[in-house]
Amino acid sequence: MNWLTAGQKPNGMVVRLQGFDRGTFGGNFHTHNMLSHIPPCVDMVCYSNGRDYVRGFRNAIAQAKQGRIVVLVDCTNLLNLRHLHGKDRDWDRIYPTNDQHPMMSFHDIRRYGTKGKWAILSYGNGVVTSLQARKSLVEKGTIKSEDELDIIDCPYVSAVPKGLKEVVTDYKGILFADICKEAPGGNVLSSIITMLHKEELLPNKWLFVGAPRT
């Protein structure tokens, strides 16, 4: 109603959509085919770690008070995830206090590495998988160090965040790794690729990969 009435009748809300991607109790893939069909004016975010989730939830509540509808997509696998490689506890996060780290806006992204000329862009579980893949590439000798490949965490998937526009041109090439299954109109990153191309921000070398169909 907020969108249809041009803000005259706000009905903001926060919706948590749980059971997404692989999880502790097996695969939870029943939400994959609908993420790209979220109605207009709905903001959808999918965080990869607890710290960003807390800060993003604060932003979602603030946006809902202004009449917006925010959908937070929860990756089941991340609920109890502590380790990236072995038992390193690299995915543990300190709870962000409201005074020092109040909220994470829709336009904020997170980068793991800023020296590379190549990048993998993902969200949710895909960020964890990308970081694990980068380490594997170093171990196999495909790349010399992790500095060669940056990982871009883009939790806001309803549009192109301003933070992404500011850094995307730094790269020679980007791999867009979508954790939604490959299907016609089924990948949320496809629209981001299209919007980047429309604004002439997409690198000349880019590739898209989605989760395999089952």
CSV table of C-alpha atoms in Angstrom, one decimal:
chain,number,residue,atom,x,y,z
A,1,MET,CA,0.0,0.0,0.0
A,2,ASN,CA,2.9,2.4,0.7
A,3,TRP,CA,4.1,2.0,-2.9
A,4,LEU,CA,0.6,2.0,-4.5
A,5,THR,CA,-0.5,5.2,-2.6
A,6,ALA,CA,2.8,7.1,-3.1
A,7,GLY,CA,3.5,6.9,0.6
A,8,GLN,CA,0.0,8.1,1.8
A,9,LYS,CA,-0.8,4.8,3.5
A,10,PRO,CA,2.4,3.3,4.8
A,11,ASN,CA,2.3,-0.3,6.0
A,12,GLY,CA,6.0,-1.1,6.6
A,13,MET,CA,7.0,-4.5,7.8
A,14,VAL,CA,10.0,-6.8,8.1
A,15,VAL,CA,9.7,-10.4,6.8
A,16,ARG,CA,12.2,-13.1,7.6
A,17,LEU,CA,12.3,-15.9,5.0
A,18,GLN,CA,14.0,-18.9,6.4
A,19,GLY,CA,15.2,-22.2,5.0
A,20,PHE,CA,17.4,-21.0,2.1
A,21,ASP,CA,20.2,-23.0,0.4
A,22,ARG,CA,22.1,-25.9,2.1
A,23,GLY,CA,21.7,-26.3,5.8
A,24,THR,CA,22.4,-28.3,8.9
A,25,PHE,CA,19.5,-30.7,8.2
A,26,GLY,CA,20.1,-31.1,4.5
A,27,GLY,CA,19.1,-28.9,1.6
A,28,ASN,CA,16.5,-26.2,1.9
A,29,PHE,CA,16.0,-25.2,-1.7
A,30,HIS,CA,12.3,-24.5,-1.8
A,31,THR,CA,12.8,-20.7,-1.7
A,32,HIS,CA,15.2,-20.6,-4.7
A,33,ASN,CA,12.6,-20.2,-7.4
A,34,MET,CA,10.8,-17.2,-6.0
A,35,LEU,CA,13.5,-14.7,-4.9
A,36,SER,CA,13.8,-13.1,-8.3
A,37,HIS,CA,9.9,-12.6,-8.3
A,38,ILE,CA,9.7,-10.3,-5.3
A,39,PRO,CA,7.2,-7.6,-6.1
A,40,PRO,CA,8.3,-4.0,-6.8
A,41,CYS,CA,9.2,-1.7,-3.9
A,42,VAL,CA,10.1,-4.7,-1.7
A,43,ASP,CA,13.7,-4.5,-0.4
A,44,MET,CA,15.4,-8.0,-0.2
A,45,VAL,CA,18.7,-8.6,1.7
A,46,CYS,CA,20.6,-11.8,2.3
A,47,TYR,CA,23.5,-11.5,4.8
A,48,SER,CA,26.5,-13.8,5.0
A,49,ASN,CA,27.6,-13.2,8.7
A,50,GLY,CA,26.1,-12.4,12.0
A,51,ARG,CA,27.6,-8.9,12.4
A,52,ASP,CA,26.1,-7.6,9.2
A,53,TYR,CA,22.8,-9.3,9.9
A,54,VAL,CA,22.4,-7.4,13.2
A,55,ARG,CA,23.3,-4.1,11.6
A,56,GLY,CA,21.1,-4.8,8.6
A,57,PHE,CA,18.2,-5.8,10.8
A,58,ARG,CA,18.4,-2.4,12.6
A,59,ASN,CA,18.2,-0.8,9.1
A,60,ALA,CA,15.3,-3.0,8.2
A,61,ILE,CA,13.4,-1.9,11.2
A,62,ALA,CA,14.2,1.8,10.5
A,63,GLN,CA,13.0,1.4,6.9
A,64,ALA,CA,9.8,-0.4,8.0
A,65,LYS,CA,9.0,2.6,10.2
A,66,GLN,CA,9.1,4.7,7.1
A,67,GLY,CA,6.7,2.4,5.3
A,68,ARG,CA,9.0,0.1,3.4
A,69,ILE,CA,8.8,-3.7,3.2
A,70,VAL,CA,12.0,-5.5,3.9
A,71,VAL,CA,12.6,-9.2,3.3
A,72,LEU,CA,15.5,-10.8,5.1
A,73,VAL,CA,16.5,-14.1,3.5
A,74,ASP,CA,18.2,-16.4,6.0
A,75,CYS,CA,20.7,-19.0,4.8
A,76,THR,CA,20.2,-22.0,7.2
A,77,ASN,CA,23.8,-23.1,6.9
A,78,LEU,CA,25.0,-19.8,8.4
A,79,LEU,CA,23.0,-20.1,11.7
A,80,ASN,CA,25.7,-21.9,13.6
A,81,LEU,CA,28.6,-21.4,11.2
A,82,ARG,CA,31.9,-20.6,13.0
A,83,HIS,CA,34.6,-21.8,10.8
A,84,LEU,CA,35.8,-21.1,7.2
A,85,HIS,CA,38.7,-23.5,7.0
A,86,GLY,CA,39.1,-26.4,9.5
A,87,LYS,CA,38.5,-25.1,13.0
A,88,ASP,CA,39.8,-21.5,12.5
A,89,ARG,CA,36.7,-19.7,13.9
A,90,ASP,CA,37.1,-17.2,11.2
A,91,TRP,CA,33.3,-16.7,10.9
A,92,ASP,CA,32.8,-15.8,14.5
A,93,ARG,CA,31.7,-12.2,14.9
A,94,ILE,CA,31.6,-9.8,17.9
A,95,TYR,CA,28.1,-8.5,18.4
A,96,PRO,CA,28.0,-4.9,17.1
A,97,THR,CA,26.9,-2.4,19.7
A,98,ASN,CA,24.3,0.1,18.6
A,99,ASP,CA,26.4,3.1,19.5
A,100,GLN,CA,29.6,2.2,17.5
A,101,HIS,CA,28.0,0.3,14.6
A,102,PRO,CA,24.4,1.3,14.4
A,103,MET,CA,23.2,-0.1,11.1
A,104,MET,CA,24.2,-1.3,7.7
A,105,SER,CA,22.3,0.4,4.8
A,106,PHE,CA,21.1,-1.2,1.7
A,107,HIS,CA,23.9,0.5,-0.2
A,108,ASP,CA,26.8,-1.0,1.9
A,109,ILE,CA,28.8,-3.9,0.6
A,110,ARG,CA,31.7,-5.7,2.2
A,111,ARG,CA,35.0,-6.6,0.4
A,112,TYR,CA,37.4,-9.3,1.5
A,113,GLY,CA,40.5,-8.0,-0.2
A,114,THR,CA,41.0,-4.7,-2.1
A,115,LYS,CA,44.2,-5.4,-4.0
A,116,GLY,CA,43.0,-7.8,-6.7
A,117,LYS,CA,42.1,-7.1,-10.3
A,118,TRP,CA,39.6,-10.0,-10.3
A,119,ALA,CA,36.7,-10.6,-8.1
A,120,ILE,CA,33.9,-13.0,-7.1
A,121,LEU,CA,30.6,-11.3,-6.2
A,122,SER,CA,28.0,-13.2,-4.2
A,123,TYR,CA,25.7,-13.0,-1.2
A,124,GLY,CA,24.7,-15.2,1.8
A,125,ASN,CA,26.2,-18.7,1.6
A,126,GLY,CA,27.9,-17.8,-1.6
A,127,VAL,CA,30.3,-15.5,0.2
A,128,VAL,CA,31.5,-18.3,2.5
A,129,THR,CA,31.9,-20.7,-0.5
A,130,SER,CA,33.8,-18.0,-2.4
A,131,LEU,CA,36.2,-17.5,0.4
A,132,GLN,CA,36.8,-21.2,0.7
A,133,ALA,CA,37.3,-21.4,-3.1
A,134,ARG,CA,39.9,-18.6,-3.0
A,135,LYS,CA,41.9,-20.5,-0.5
A,136,SER,CA,41.7,-23.7,-2.5
A,137,LEU,CA,42.9,-21.8,-5.7
A,138,VAL,CA,46.0,-20.7,-3.8
A,139,GLU,CA,46.6,-24.2,-2.5
A,140,LYS,CA,46.3,-25.6,-6.0
A,141,GLY,CA,48.7,-23.0,-7.4
A,142,THR,CA,46.0,-21.5,-9.7
A,143,ILE,CA,46.7,-18.1,-8.1
A,144,LYS,CA,49.8,-17.1,-6.2
A,145,SER,CA,48.1,-15.4,-3.3
A,146,GLU,CA,44.6,-14.4,-2.0
A,147,ASP,CA,45.5,-10.8,-2.8
A,148,GLU,CA,44.9,-11.6,-6.5
A,149,LEU,CA,41.2,-12.3,-6.0
A,150,ASP,CA,38.8,-10.1,-4.1
A,151,ILE,CA,35.5,-11.4,-2.7
A,152,ILE,CA,32.6,-8.9,-2.8
A,153,ASP,CA,29.7,-9.5,-0.4
A,154,CYS,CA,26.6,-7.8,-1.8
A,155,PRO,CA,23.7,-8.5,0.6
A,156,TYR,CA,21.2,-6.1,-1.1
A,157,VAL,CA,19.9,-7.9,-4.1
A,158,SER,CA,16.8,-5.9,-5.1
A,159,ALA,CA,18.9,-3.3,-7.0
A,160,VAL,CA,22.5,-2.3,-7.5
A,161,PRO,CA,23.9,-0.8,-4.2
A,162,LYS,CA,25.8,2.4,-4.5
A,163,GLY,CA,28.7,0.8,-2.8
A,164,LEU,CA,29.0,-1.8,-5.6
A,165,LYS,CA,28.9,0.9,-8.3
A,166,GLU,CA,31.8,2.6,-6.6
A,167,VAL,CA,34.1,-0.4,-6.8
A,168,VAL,CA,33.0,-2.5,-9.7
A,169,THR,CA,35.0,-0.6,-12.2
A,170,ASP,CA,38.2,-1.4,-10.3
A,171,TYR,CA,38.2,-4.9,-11.7
A,172,LYS,CA,39.3,-6.4,-15.0
A,173,GLY,CA,36.7,-9.2,-14.5
A,174,ILE,CA,34.1,-10.4,-12.1
A,175,LEU,CA,32.5,-13.8,-11.5
A,176,PHE,CA,28.9,-13.4,-10.4
A,177,ALA,CA,28.2,-16.5,-8.2
A,178,ASP,CA,24.5,-16.8,-7.5
A,179,ILE,CA,23.3,-19.3,-4.9
A,180,CYS,CA,19.9,-19.5,-6.5
A,181,LYS,CA,19.5,-22.4,-9.0
A,182,GLU,CA,20.1,-21.9,-12.6
A,183,ALA,CA,16.7,-21.4,-14.2
A,184,PRO,CA,15.0,-18.9,-16.6
A,185,GLY,CA,14.3,-15.8,-14.5
A,186,GLY,CA,15.4,-17.6,-11.3
A,187,ASN,CA,18.6,-15.8,-10.4
A,188,VAL,CA,18.6,-12.5,-8.5
A,189,LEU,CA,22.1,-11.5,-9.7
A,190,SER,CA,21.0,-11.6,-13.3
A,191,SER,CA,19.1,-8.4,-12.8
A,192,ILE,CA,22.1,-6.8,-11.1
A,193,ILE,CA,24.3,-7.7,-14.1
A,194,THR,CA,21.7,-6.2,-16.5
A,195,MET,CA,21.6,-3.0,-14.5
A,196,LEU,CA,25.4,-2.7,-14.4
A,197,HIS,CA,25.5,-3.2,-18.1
A,198,LYS,CA,22.8,-0.6,-18.7
A,199,GLU,CA,24.9,1.9,-16.7
A,200,GLU,CA,28.1,0.9,-18.5
A,201,LEU,CA,29.7,-0.3,-15.3
A,202,LEU,CA,30.0,-4.0,-16.1
A,203,PRO,CA,33.6,-5.1,-16.8
A,204,ASN,CA,34.4,-6.4,-20.3
A,205,LYS,CA,35.2,-9.8,-18.8
A,206,TRP,CA,32.5,-11.2,-16.6
A,207,LEU,CA,30.9,-14.6,-16.0
A,208,PHE,CA,27.8,-15.8,-14.3
A,209,VAL,CA,27.3,-19.1,-12.5
A,210,GLY,CA,24.3,-20.3,-10.5
A,211,ALA,CA,23.6,-23.3,-8.3
A,212,PRO,CA,23.0,-26.5,-10.3
A,213,ARG,CA,19.4,-27.6,-10.9
A,214,THR,CA,18.2,-30.6,-8.9
